Coordinates of C-alpha atoms in Angstrom, one line a residue:
Chain O
M137 CA -20.7 -59.2 -1.9
A138 CA -18.9 -55.6 -2.7
L139 CA -15.7 -57.2 -3.8
L140 CA -17.6 -59.4 -6.4
G141 CA -19.4 -56.0 -7.4
V142 CA -16.6 -54.3 -7.8
N143 CA -14.7 -56.8 -9.8
W144 CA -17.9 -56.8 -12.3
L145 CA -17.5 -53.3 -12.5
S146 CA -14.2 -53.5 -13.1
R147 CA -14.5 -55.6 -16.0
V148 CA -17.8 -54.1 -17.7
T149 CA -16.0 -50.4 -16.8
G150 CA -12.6 -51.7 -18.6
R151 CA -11.1 -49.8 -15.9
G152 CA -9.9 -50.8 -12.5
A153 CA -12.0 -49.9 -9.5
G154 CA -9.0 -49.4 -7.9
T155 CA -8.2 -46.1 -9.4
V156 CA -9.7 -43.2 -8.8
A157 CA -11.2 -42.6 -12.5
G158 CA -12.5 -46.5 -11.8
G159 CA -14.1 -45.6 -8.2
R160 CA -16.0 -42.8 -10.3
V161 CA -17.6 -45.2 -13.0
G162 CA -18.0 -47.4 -9.9
L163 CA -20.6 -45.0 -7.9
R164 CA -22.4 -44.2 -11.0
V165 CA -23.1 -47.4 -11.5
C166 CA -23.6 -48.5 -7.9
P167 CA -24.9 -45.1 -6.0
D168 CA -24.0 -47.6 -2.4
L169 CA -21.0 -49.1 -3.5
L170 CA -19.2 -46.7 -1.3
E171 CA -21.6 -48.5 1.8
Q172 CA -21.2 -51.7 1.0
L173 CA -17.5 -51.7 1.1
S174 CA -17.4 -49.6 3.9
R175 CA -19.1 -53.1 5.8
R176 CA -17.1 -54.7 8.1
R177 CA -14.5 -52.6 7.7
E178 CA -13.0 -50.5 10.9
I179 CA -12.6 -47.4 9.4
I180 CA -11.0 -44.4 10.3
C181 CA -11.7 -40.9 8.9
V182 CA -9.1 -37.2 8.7
S183 CA -9.9 -34.3 7.9
G184 CA -8.9 -30.5 8.6
T185 CA -6.9 -27.9 6.4
N186 CA -4.3 -28.5 6.8
G187 CA -2.5 -32.2 8.0
K188 CA -4.9 -34.3 6.5
T189 CA -2.3 -36.0 4.2
T190 CA 0.2 -37.1 6.7
T191 CA -1.5 -37.7 10.2
T192 CA -3.6 -40.7 7.9
A193 CA 0.2 -41.2 6.9
L194 CA 1.1 -41.8 10.3
I195 CA -2.5 -43.6 11.4
A196 CA -1.5 -45.9 8.7
A197 CA 2.4 -46.6 9.8
G198 CA 0.8 -46.8 13.2
W199 CA -1.4 -49.2 12.6
G200 CA 1.1 -52.1 12.8
A201 CA -1.6 -53.6 10.7
K202 CA -2.5 -54.0 7.1
V203 CA -4.0 -50.7 6.4
A204 CA -6.7 -49.1 3.7
T205 CA -5.6 -46.1 2.6
N206 CA -6.4 -43.4 -0.1
A207 CA -3.7 -42.1 -2.5
T208 CA -2.9 -38.6 -1.7
G209 CA -5.1 -36.2 -2.8
A210 CA -7.9 -38.7 -4.1
N211 CA -9.8 -37.8 -0.6
M212 CA -13.3 -37.6 -2.3
P213 CA -15.9 -40.5 -2.6
A214 CA -14.4 -42.1 -6.0
G215 CA -11.0 -42.0 -3.9
H216 CA -12.2 -43.9 -1.0
V217 CA -14.1 -46.7 -3.5
A218 CA -11.4 -46.9 -5.2
A219 CA -8.9 -47.3 -2.0
L220 CA -11.3 -49.9 -0.5
A221 CA -11.7 -51.6 -3.3
T222 CA -8.8 -54.0 -4.2
T223 CA -8.2 -54.8 -0.8
R224 CA -9.6 -57.4 1.3
A225 CA -8.2 -55.2 4.5
T226 CA -10.4 -54.7 7.0
R227 CA -8.3 -52.1 8.8
V228 CA -9.0 -48.8 6.8
V229 CA -8.0 -45.2 7.6
L230 CA -9.0 -41.8 5.0
E231 CA -8.6 -38.8 4.8
V232 CA -11.5 -37.0 3.8
D233 CA -12.6 -33.4 1.6
E234 CA -13.6 -31.6 4.7
A235 CA -16.4 -30.4 2.5
W236 CA -17.2 -34.3 1.3
L237 CA -16.8 -35.2 5.7
P238 CA -20.7 -35.0 6.7
E239 CA -21.3 -37.5 3.7
V240 CA -18.3 -39.9 3.9
I241 CA -19.4 -40.1 7.7
R242 CA -22.8 -40.7 6.6
R243 CA -21.9 -43.2 3.6
C244 CA -19.5 -44.8 5.6
S245 CA -20.0 -45.0 8.9
P246 CA -16.5 -44.8 10.7
R247 CA -15.0 -45.5 14.1
V248 CA -13.5 -42.6 14.3
V249 CA -13.1 -39.0 13.0
V250 CA -9.6 -37.2 13.4
L251 CA -10.3 -33.8 12.8
L252 CA -6.9 -31.8 12.5
N253 CA -8.0 -27.9 12.3
L254 CA -10.3 -25.9 10.2
S255 CA -8.7 -22.8 9.0
R256 CA -9.2 -20.8 5.2
D257 CA -8.2 -22.4 2.2
Q258 CA -8.8 -22.3 -1.3
L259 CA -11.9 -19.8 -1.3
D260 CA -13.1 -19.5 -4.7
R261 CA -13.9 -23.1 -4.7
A262 CA -14.4 -24.4 -1.5
S263 CA -16.8 -22.8 1.2
E264 CA -16.3 -19.3 3.5
V265 CA -14.7 -21.5 6.7
R266 CA -17.7 -21.1 9.0
V267 CA -20.6 -22.6 6.4
L268 CA -18.3 -25.5 6.9
A269 CA -18.1 -25.6 10.4
D270 CA -21.4 -25.4 10.8
K271 CA -21.8 -28.2 8.5
W272 CA -19.3 -30.5 10.4
R273 CA -21.7 -29.6 13.4
G274 CA -24.9 -31.3 11.8
A275 CA -23.2 -34.3 10.9
L276 CA -21.2 -34.8 13.7
S277 CA -23.7 -34.3 16.2
R278 CA -25.6 -37.5 14.3
T279 CA -22.9 -40.2 14.3
T280 CA -21.9 -43.3 16.8
A281 CA -18.3 -42.5 15.9
L282 CA -15.6 -41.4 18.7
I283 CA -14.9 -38.0 17.8
V284 CA -10.7 -37.1 18.5
A285 CA -10.6 -33.5 17.8
N286 CA -8.1 -29.8 18.3
V287 CA -9.4 -28.3 21.7
N288 CA -7.0 -25.4 20.4
D289 CA -8.9 -24.5 17.2
P290 CA -12.3 -23.2 18.2
L291 CA -13.9 -24.1 14.8
V292 CA -13.4 -28.0 15.5
V293 CA -14.4 -27.5 18.7
F294 CA -17.2 -25.4 17.4
A295 CA -17.9 -28.7 15.6
A296 CA -17.5 -31.0 17.2
E297 CA -19.3 -29.7 21.1
T298 CA -22.1 -31.6 20.2
A299 CA -21.2 -34.8 19.2
P300 CA -21.7 -37.6 21.7
R301 CA -18.6 -38.9 22.3
V302 CA -15.2 -36.6 22.3
R303 CA -11.3 -37.0 23.0
W304 CA -10.1 -33.2 22.8
C305 CA -6.3 -32.7 22.3
D306 CA -4.2 -29.9 23.6
V307 CA -2.1 -29.7 20.5
P308 CA 0.1 -26.8 19.2
T309 CA -2.1 -25.1 17.2
T310 CA -0.7 -21.6 15.7
W311 CA -3.1 -19.9 13.0
L312 CA -5.7 -19.1 14.2
G313 CA -7.1 -16.5 11.7
D314 CA -10.3 -16.9 11.6
A315 CA -11.2 -18.5 14.7
Q316 CA -11.4 -14.9 16.8
S317 CA -15.1 -14.4 17.0
C318 CA -17.7 -16.7 18.4
P319 CA -18.7 -19.2 15.8
H320 CA -21.7 -19.0 18.0
C321 CA -22.5 -15.1 18.1
T322 CA -19.2 -13.1 16.4
R323 CA -18.6 -11.4 19.2
P324 CA -14.8 -11.3 20.1
L325 CA -13.2 -14.3 21.8
S326 CA -11.5 -13.7 24.8
P327 CA -8.2 -15.5 25.5
E328 CA -7.0 -16.4 28.7
G329 CA -4.2 -17.6 29.0
S330 CA -4.0 -21.1 27.1
T331 CA -8.1 -21.0 27.2
W332 CA -11.1 -19.3 25.7
H333 CA -14.0 -18.1 26.0
C334 CA -16.7 -16.0 24.8
L335 CA -20.4 -13.5 26.5
C336 CA -22.7 -16.5 24.4
G337 CA -21.4 -19.1 27.3
F338 CA -18.7 -21.1 24.1
T339 CA -16.1 -22.3 25.6
R340 CA -12.8 -23.9 25.4
P341 CA -13.6 -27.6 26.2
A342 CA -11.5 -28.1 29.9
S343 CA -11.6 -32.1 29.5
A344 CA -8.4 -33.0 26.9
T345 CA -7.1 -36.2 27.7
T346 CA -4.1 -36.2 25.2
R347 CA -2.0 -33.5 25.7
L348 CA 1.5 -31.7 23.9
D349 CA 3.4 -29.4 24.6
G350 CA 7.4 -28.7 25.3
E351 CA 6.9 -31.4 28.2
G352 CA 6.7 -33.8 25.2
L353 CA 3.8 -36.3 25.0
V354 CA 0.7 -37.4 27.8
V355 CA -1.9 -39.4 26.9
D356 CA -5.2 -40.6 29.8
G357 CA -2.7 -39.5 32.2
A358 CA 0.6 -41.6 30.9
P359 CA 3.4 -39.8 29.0
V360 CA 4.3 -41.1 25.6
D361 CA 8.2 -41.1 24.0
L362 CA 7.4 -39.2 21.0
T363 CA 10.1 -38.7 19.1
L364 CA 9.6 -38.3 14.9
S365 CA 11.9 -37.9 11.9
L366 CA 9.1 -36.2 10.3
L367 CA 10.7 -32.3 11.4
G368 CA 7.8 -29.7 13.4
D369 CA 5.8 -29.0 16.2
F370 CA 2.8 -29.5 13.4
N371 CA 3.5 -32.9 12.7
R372 CA 3.7 -33.4 16.7
A373 CA 0.7 -32.5 16.8
N374 CA -0.8 -34.7 14.0
A375 CA 0.9 -37.8 15.4
A376 CA -1.0 -36.6 19.2
M377 CA -3.8 -37.0 17.4
A378 CA -3.2 -39.6 15.6
I379 CA -2.0 -41.9 18.5
T380 CA -5.2 -40.8 20.0
A381 CA -7.7 -42.2 17.3
L382 CA -5.6 -45.3 17.2
G383 CA -5.6 -45.6 20.9
E384 CA -9.3 -45.9 20.5
V385 CA -9.2 -49.1 17.8
G386 CA -6.6 -50.6 20.4
V387 CA -3.5 -49.5 19.9
A388 CA -1.5 -49.3 22.7
A389 CA 0.0 -45.7 22.5
H390 CA 4.1 -46.3 22.8
E391 CA 3.4 -49.0 20.0
A392 CA 1.5 -47.1 18.0
A393 CA 4.7 -44.0 18.5
A394 CA 7.1 -45.8 17.4
R395 CA 6.3 -47.3 14.4
M396 CA 5.3 -43.7 13.5
A397 CA 9.2 -42.5 14.3
T398 CA 10.1 -44.1 11.4
V399 CA 7.9 -42.0 9.0
T400 CA 10.6 -40.1 7.1
S401 CA 8.6 -38.9 4.4
V402 CA 5.2 -38.3 2.9
A403 CA 4.3 -38.0 -0.7
G404 CA 7.5 -36.2 -1.1
R405 CA 7.2 -33.1 1.9
F406 CA 9.7 -33.2 3.8
S407 CA 11.9 -35.4 2.0
L408 CA 15.7 -34.5 0.5
R409 CA 16.0 -34.2 -3.2
T410 CA 18.3 -32.3 -5.7
Y411 CA 16.0 -29.8 -7.9
R412 CA 18.3 -27.0 -10.2
G413 CA 21.2 -28.6 -8.8
Q414 CA 20.7 -27.3 -5.4
V415 CA 19.4 -29.7 -2.1
V416 CA 16.4 -28.6 -0.9
R417 CA 14.5 -30.3 1.7
T418 CA 10.7 -29.5 0.3
L419 CA 8.1 -28.9 2.2
L420 CA 3.9 -28.4 1.3
A421 CA 2.3 -25.7 2.8
K422 CA -1.2 -24.0 0.9
N423 CA -3.1 -21.8 3.0
P424 CA -2.5 -19.1 5.9
A425 CA -1.8 -21.7 8.1
G426 CA 0.2 -23.9 6.7
F427 CA 2.6 -21.7 5.5
S428 CA 2.7 -20.4 9.3
A429 CA 3.6 -23.8 11.0
L430 CA 6.3 -23.7 7.9
L431 CA 8.0 -20.3 8.1
D432 CA 8.3 -22.0 12.7
V433 CA 10.8 -24.7 11.7
I434 CA 12.8 -22.6 9.2
P435 CA 15.8 -21.5 11.5
S436 CA 16.2 -17.7 12.3
S437 CA 20.0 -17.7 11.6
P438 CA 20.0 -15.5 7.4
G439 CA 20.1 -18.2 5.4
E440 CA 18.0 -18.7 1.7
V441 CA 14.8 -20.0 1.1
W442 CA 13.5 -21.0 -1.5
I443 CA 9.0 -20.9 -2.2
A444 CA 7.2 -21.7 -5.0
I445 CA 3.8 -20.5 -5.4
N446 CA 1.7 -21.3 -8.1
A447 CA -2.5 -20.5 -8.7
R448 CA -4.1 -22.8 -10.8
I449 CA -8.0 -24.5 -10.5
A450 CA -5.7 -27.1 -7.2
D451 CA -3.9 -24.2 -6.0
G452 CA -7.7 -22.1 -5.3
R453 CA -7.2 -19.3 -8.7
D454 CA -6.2 -16.3 -6.3
P455 CA -3.3 -16.0 -4.2
S456 CA -4.5 -13.3 -2.1
W457 CA -3.5 -15.0 1.1
L458 CA -0.6 -14.8 0.4
Y459 CA -1.1 -11.1 2.1
D460 CA -2.6 -13.5 5.5
V461 CA 1.2 -15.4 5.8
P462 CA 3.3 -13.8 8.7
F463 CA 6.2 -13.2 5.4
E464 CA 7.6 -10.7 7.7
R465 CA 8.9 -13.7 9.5
L466 CA 11.4 -14.2 6.8
R467 CA 13.6 -10.4 7.2
G468 CA 17.1 -10.8 7.3
H469 CA 16.8 -14.0 5.0
R470 CA 17.3 -13.7 1.2
V471 CA 13.9 -15.7 -0.6
R472 CA 14.6 -17.0 -3.9
C473 CA 10.5 -17.1 -5.8
F474 CA 9.2 -19.7 -8.3
G475 CA 5.9 -21.0 -9.8
D476 CA 3.7 -18.8 -12.2
R477 CA 3.2 -16.4 -9.7
K478 CA 6.3 -15.4 -8.6
L479 CA 5.7 -12.0 -9.2
D480 CA 2.2 -12.3 -6.6
L481 CA 5.4 -13.1 -3.8
A482 CA 7.9 -11.2 -4.2
T483 CA 5.6 -8.3 -4.4
R484 CA 4.6 -9.4 -0.5
L485 CA 8.0 -9.8 -0.4
D486 CA 8.9 -6.8 -1.1
Y487 CA 5.9 -5.0 0.9
A488 CA 7.3 -7.4 4.0
G489 CA 10.8 -5.9 3.9
V490 CA 12.3 -9.2 3.0
E491 CA 14.8 -9.6 0.0
W492 CA 13.8 -11.3 -2.5
R493 CA 15.1 -12.8 -6.3
L494 CA 12.9 -14.1 -9.0
D495 CA 14.3 -17.4 -10.2
D496 CA 15.1 -16.0 -13.8
D497 CA 17.9 -14.2 -12.1
E498 CA 21.0 -15.9 -12.2
V499 CA 21.1 -18.9 -8.9
E500 CA 24.1 -20.0 -8.0
V501 CA 23.9 -23.4 -5.8
I502 CA 24.6 -23.2 -2.3
D503 CA 26.9 -25.8 0.1
E504 CA 23.9 -26.9 2.0
T505 CA 20.2 -27.7 2.7
L506 CA 17.9 -25.1 1.4
Y507 CA 13.6 -25.1 2.6
L508 CA 11.9 -25.3 -0.5
L509 CA 8.4 -24.3 0.3
A510 CA 5.6 -24.7 -2.6
N511 CA 1.9 -24.9 -2.7
Y512 CA -0.2 -27.8 -4.1
T513 CA 0.9 -27.6 -7.7
A514 CA 4.0 -26.1 -7.2
F515 CA 5.3 -28.6 -5.4
A516 CA 4.0 -31.6 -7.1
D517 CA 6.0 -29.7 -10.6
I518 CA 9.3 -29.1 -7.9
V519 CA 8.9 -33.4 -7.1
E520 CA 8.3 -34.6 -10.8
E521 CA 11.8 -31.8 -11.9
S522 CA 13.7 -32.6 -9.2
T523 CA 15.9 -36.5 -7.8
P524 CA 15.1 -37.3 -4.4
C525 CA 19.0 -37.5 -2.7
Chain F
M145 CA 1.4 11.9 10.3
L146 CA -1.2 9.9 8.4
R147 CA -2.9 7.4 10.2
I148 CA -3.9 3.9 8.5
A149 CA -6.5 2.1 10.3
L150 CA -7.7 -1.7 9.3
L151 CA -11.2 -2.0 10.9
Y152 CA -11.6 -5.3 11.9
P153 CA -9.5 -7.4 10.2
E154 CA -11.0 -10.8 12.7
L155 CA -14.5 -9.6 11.4
L156 CA -13.5 -8.1 8.2
G157 CA -10.1 -9.6 7.0
T158 CA -11.7 -13.2 4.8
Y159 CA -8.9 -13.1 1.8
G160 CA -6.5 -11.0 2.9
D161 CA -8.2 -8.1 2.5
G162 CA -4.9 -6.1 5.5
G163 CA -3.0 -6.1 2.5
N164 CA -4.1 -2.7 1.1
A165 CA -2.7 -1.3 4.7
L166 CA 0.2 -2.4 4.6
V167 CA 0.2 -1.7 1.0
L168 CA -0.5 2.2 1.7
A169 CA 1.4 2.6 4.9
E170 CA 4.5 1.0 3.1
R171 CA 4.5 2.9 -0.7
A172 CA 3.7 6.4 2.0
R173 CA 7.0 5.3 4.0
R174 CA 9.4 4.6 0.9
R175 CA 8.2 8.6 0.3
G176 CA 9.4 9.3 3.3
L177 CA 6.2 10.3 5.2
D178 CA 5.9 9.7 9.1
V179 CA 3.2 6.5 8.7
R180 CA 1.3 5.2 11.5
S181 CA -0.2 1.8 11.2
I182 CA -3.1 0.5 13.3
T183 CA -5.4 -1.8 14.0
I184 CA -8.8 -1.3 15.1
S185 CA -10.0 -4.8 16.9
M186 CA -13.9 -5.3 17.9
A187 CA -12.5 -4.5 21.3
D188 CA -11.7 -1.1 20.6
P189 CA -12.6 2.5 20.2
L190 CA -12.4 3.5 16.8
V191 CA -10.0 6.1 17.2
A192 CA -9.1 9.2 14.5
A193 CA -7.1 8.0 11.5
D194 CA -6.7 9.5 7.3
I195 CA -7.6 6.7 5.9
Y196 CA -9.8 2.8 6.5
L197 CA -9.5 -0.2 5.8
L198 CA -12.8 -2.0 5.3
G199 CA -12.9 -6.1 3.9
G200 CA -14.3 -8.9 3.0
G201 CA -16.6 -11.1 5.4
E202 CA -19.0 -13.7 6.2
D203 CA -23.0 -13.0 7.3
G204 CA -22.8 -12.6 11.1
P205 CA -19.0 -10.9 10.9
Q206 CA -20.3 -8.1 8.5
R207 CA -23.0 -7.7 10.4
Q208 CA -20.7 -7.5 12.9
A209 CA -18.5 -5.3 11.9
C210 CA -21.8 -2.8 10.6
D211 CA -23.4 -2.3 14.5
L212 CA -19.6 -1.8 15.4
L213 CA -18.9 1.5 12.6
A214 CA -22.3 2.2 13.6
A215 CA -21.4 2.4 17.2
G216 CA -18.3 3.9 17.0
S217 CA -19.6 6.6 14.3
L218 CA -17.4 6.0 11.4
A219 CA -19.4 8.5 9.3
S220 CA -18.8 11.2 11.5
R221 CA -15.2 10.2 10.6
V222 CA -15.4 10.2 7.0
A223 CA -17.3 14.3 7.5
D224 CA -14.2 14.9 9.5
G225 CA -12.5 14.3 6.5
A226 CA -11.1 10.6 6.5
A227 CA -10.4 8.8 3.4
I228 CA -11.8 4.6 3.2
L229 CA -11.1 2.1 1.2
A230 CA -14.0 -0.2 1.1
V231 CA -13.9 -3.8 -0.6
C232 CA -16.6 -6.5 -1.2
A233 CA -18.7 -7.1 3.0
G234 CA -17.0 -3.2 3.6
L235 CA -18.7 -2.1 0.5
Q236 CA -21.8 -3.5 1.8
I237 CA -21.8 -1.9 4.6
L238 CA -21.0 2.0 3.8
G239 CA -24.5 1.6 1.4
V240 CA -27.8 2.2 2.9
R241 CA -29.0 -2.1 3.2
F242 CA -27.5 -5.3 2.8
A243 CA -28.9 -8.7 2.3
V244 CA -27.8 -11.2 4.8
A245 CA -29.0 -14.8 5.3
G246 CA -31.8 -15.4 3.6
D247 CA -33.8 -12.8 2.2
D248 CA -33.8 -11.0 5.4
A249 CA -32.2 -7.2 5.0
Y250 CA -29.7 -5.7 7.5
D251 CA -29.6 -1.6 7.5
G252 CA -25.8 -0.6 6.2
L253 CA -23.9 2.4 7.6
G254 CA -25.8 5.0 4.8
L255 CA -23.2 6.9 3.5
V256 CA -22.9 5.9 -0.2
E257 CA -26.9 5.6 -1.4
A258 CA -26.2 1.7 -2.4
T259 CA -28.8 -0.7 -2.0
T260 CA -27.2 -4.9 -2.0
V261 CA -29.1 -7.3 -2.6
R262 CA -27.9 -11.4 -3.1
G263 CA -27.6 -12.5 -6.2
S264 CA -28.7 -16.2 -8.3
R265 CA -25.9 -17.1 -7.8
R266 CA -21.4 -16.3 -6.6
S267 CA -19.3 -13.8 -8.6
V268 CA -16.0 -15.8 -8.4
G269 CA -13.2 -15.2 -10.7
E270 CA -10.5 -12.9 -12.6
I271 CA -12.1 -9.2 -12.3
A272 CA -11.0 -5.8 -14.9
V273 CA -12.8 -2.5 -14.1
D274 CA -11.8 0.5 -16.3
V275 CA -11.1 3.3 -13.6
G276 CA -11.2 6.5 -15.4
G277 CA -8.9 5.4 -18.3
R278 CA -7.1 2.4 -15.8
T279 CA -7.4 -1.1 -15.8
M280 CA -7.6 -2.2 -12.5
V281 CA -7.4 -5.7 -11.8
G282 CA -8.7 -7.9 -8.9
F283 CA -9.8 -11.1 -7.8
E284 CA -14.1 -11.2 -6.5
N285 CA -15.8 -14.2 -4.5
H286 CA -19.1 -13.0 -3.8
G287 CA -23.0 -13.0 -3.5
G288 CA -24.0 -9.4 -3.4
R289 CA -25.8 -7.7 -6.5
T290 CA -25.9 -3.6 -5.4
K291 CA -27.3 -0.6 -7.2
L292 CA -26.6 2.9 -6.7
A293 CA -28.9 5.2 -6.3
R294 CA -28.9 7.5 -9.6
G295 CA -26.3 10.5 -9.2
V296 CA -23.5 7.7 -7.6
A297 CA -20.2 7.6 -9.3
P298 CA -19.4 3.6 -9.2
L299 CA -15.7 2.8 -9.6
G300 CA -15.6 2.0 -13.0
S301 CA -17.5 0.2 -15.8
V302 CA -16.6 -3.7 -15.6
Q303 CA -14.1 -5.1 -18.4
R304 CA -14.1 -8.8 -17.0
G305 CA -16.1 -10.6 -14.3
E306 CA -19.6 -9.2 -12.6
G307 CA -18.8 -6.2 -10.2
N308 CA -21.5 -5.0 -8.8
D309 CA -23.9 -6.3 -12.0
G310 CA -21.7 -7.0 -14.6
V311 CA -21.3 -3.7 -15.6
S312 CA -20.5 -1.0 -13.0
D313 CA -18.5 -2.0 -10.5
G314 CA -18.7 -0.4 -6.4
F315 CA -18.2 3.2 -6.3
R316 CA -16.6 6.3 -6.1
A317 CA -17.4 9.6 -4.0
P318 CA -14.9 12.1 -2.6
R319 CA -12.2 10.5 -0.4
L320 CA -14.6 7.4 -0.4
W321 CA -13.5 4.5 -3.1
G322 CA -15.8 1.1 -3.0
T323 CA -15.0 -2.0 -5.1
Y324 CA -15.8 -5.6 -5.0
A325 CA -12.1 -6.8 -6.5
H326 CA -11.0 -8.7 -3.3
G327 CA -8.1 -8.8 -1.0
P328 CA -5.2 -6.8 -1.7
V329 CA -6.2 -4.6 -4.8
L330 CA -4.3 -2.4 -3.5
A331 CA -1.0 -4.5 -4.3
L332 CA -1.7 -5.5 -7.5
N333 CA -2.9 -1.9 -8.0
P334 CA 0.0 0.3 -7.4
W335 CA -1.3 3.0 -9.1
L336 CA -4.2 2.6 -7.0
A337 CA -3.0 2.9 -3.4
D338 CA -1.6 6.2 -4.7
E339 CA -4.2 7.6 -6.4
I340 CA -5.7 7.0 -2.5
L341 CA -2.5 8.2 -0.7
A342 CA -2.8 10.8 -2.6
E343 CA -6.4 12.2 -1.8
A344 CA -5.8 11.1 1.7
L345 CA -2.7 13.5 1.3
G346 CA -4.3 16.2 -0.7
E347 CA -0.9 16.4 -2.6
E348 CA 0.9 15.1 -5.4
L349 CA 3.4 11.9 -4.8
E350 CA 6.8 11.3 -6.5
P351 CA 6.2 8.1 -8.3
L352 CA 7.7 5.1 -6.8
A353 CA 8.9 2.5 -8.6
S354 CA 9.2 -1.6 -7.7
V355 CA 8.4 -5.1 -8.8
A356 CA 4.8 -4.2 -7.7
D357 CA 4.4 -2.3 -11.3
V358 CA 5.6 -5.4 -13.6
L359 CA 3.7 -7.8 -11.7
Y360 CA 0.5 -4.9 -12.2
E361 CA 1.5 -5.1 -15.5
E362 CA 1.7 -9.1 -15.9
R363 CA -1.8 -9.2 -14.9
L364 CA -3.1 -7.0 -16.9
A365 CA -1.7 -9.3 -20.0
S366 CA -3.3 -12.0 -18.2
V367 CA -6.6 -11.0 -17.7
M368 CA -6.8 -8.9 -20.3
A369 CA -5.8 -12.1 -23.0
R370 CA -8.4 -14.2 -21.2
R371 CA -10.8 -11.4 -22.1
A372 CA -9.7 -12.0 -26.0
G373 CA -9.5 -15.3 -26.0

C-alpha cells in the first residue's frame, strides 16, 4: 500500500518521493506516510551529537544484506521518507537528528535506537542540551525498542535510564563539558575512577554488556576482533555500538565487525584528497566534542595541520564554540586557517599559543599527508574543490 | 600579581565563555604582567581574585551558580574591589531577580538593580552595542528581558539585536560590566578586554596589536553592513 501510495504521490507531485523535496511533499499530502512506510520493516535509528553518519554507515555495512538508509545529512522525516519510499528492503538504518528523535521513534517504531552521545552543538538553532536530554527521556520511557546507549555520557544515561530495555556500552568518550553537573539536580557529578555519581543518587549504571578499551572489544563476555580501516578511538566506539545494535537483529558480532572493517570513508570523511595541490586526509568536526576527538588522532610530532571554519546557517551562525575546543593541544604544530571565519580561528589559536597562518599567505605544498579538519559547510566546500587521491 | 577567576564553568559556560578569561590573561601576560588564572569549580571555595568572569547557562545551573555565589559572598569580594564581567545568565544573576522555568522568579545577588523577566521569544543573532562611542560586536542567544532601575547605566545602546530590551544592553557600574553578548565577547572586542584590564589594574595599558584587531574590524564591517542592508 505504502509503495503504491508513494508512486502515486511521485506522479501527482512530479518529483520522486525518493528525494528529500519529494519526501517533504509526500508528508504534506499524506501526514502518516512515514508510519505507513515503516510498517513490517526492521528499523535501527541512530542519534547523538557526533558520529551519527559514520555509525549509520557502519550498521548498513555490518548488516550484510540489502539495507535502506538515508542520505548524508537528510536526517529528518522528509529524508527518512525519501530513504524508504524507493526500496522494498525490509532492513533499515536511519540517522536521526537529535531534536527529531522522539517524533521519529513514535512514527517509525524502531527495533533498536542507538544513542551515541549528547553535547552542545549549534545552540543558535537547536535546543540547549539538557532540554534535549529531557525530551529524549520522555520518549524513551515509552518505547518498546531496545536502547543501545553510551554509559559514559551522563546525559545519555539520564535520557535512557527509564527505558524498558537498555544495553549499556562502555566506550571511550572524551569530551564531557556538558555533563559535569547532574542532569537531575545540577549538583556536581563526582568522578570516581571510570565511574561517576551524584549525591541525589544518579549514578553510572554498572551493567555494561559491551566494553571497549585498550584491551579491545568485548560483547556479552566474548572478545570480538575489531580492526577498522577508519581512524580514531571515536570510530572504534561508534563501531562497538553498531555491533551491539546489530546483535538485536540477529547479526553475529564477529561477522558485523569483519564487514565494518571494509569501510574506508563515509561521505568523503576520513578520505585522502588533493586540495590546492596538497594531499590531505579530510576530517569533519562540527562542535567541541567532535573537534576534541579529532585532535586526539593528530600525531604529536610537529607538523602542519589545516583547519577550515564557516559559520553559515547549517554550521550554526556563532563560532563561539571555538573557545570550548582544546586547541592548546596543537602547540608545536603550525595551523593554516581556511574558511569564512578563518580570522575567528586564527584569533583562537593566537590566544592558545599555537602558530598559525591564513590561507591567503603563500601555500607551499608539503610532501606528506596533512590532516584537514573542517566544520559542516566548510567540509562540503572542500570536498567540492578537491579531488580524490 | 593579577588574579583572573573563571566562575563555575561547568554551570556557566554554555558557549565558549571560558574564552573571556583566556583573553584577559593572555593580553595581560603579553604586556609583561604576572597573571594567575584561576578556575573556580562547584566544589571549590570562592577565593579572592581581581577579576571574576561569569558566563551563560541554562535555568537549573543558573540557579545553582547563584546559590553558590551568594554562599561564597561574591558581593563582599566586589566591596573589596574586585571587578566582574558578567555575560548573559551571569548578568541576570547579578541583578535583583531573574526568571526561571515557567513563570517563577529567583532572587539574584542584587549587586545591580536589574530585574529579568522571560521574553515572549528568544533573542538569537548578532548584536552590536555602542559602548562609549565604540561599537561592541557579539552574538546573543537568550530569552530574558532585563529592566534596569532608574539611575543604573546600561553598558551601551543597541545598534543591532536586542540586548536587554531592544534599546540598551547590559549594565555598567564601577568595576562591573554586564552584557548579553555571550561567549568570548572579549575575543571579538580586544579594546573592551583592555578597558576591563585597565580599570582593574588602575593604570593605562600599552597598545597590543594582534590578529584579534583584524577580526574585530571584519566583524564590525560585517555586522554594520547587514544592519544597513
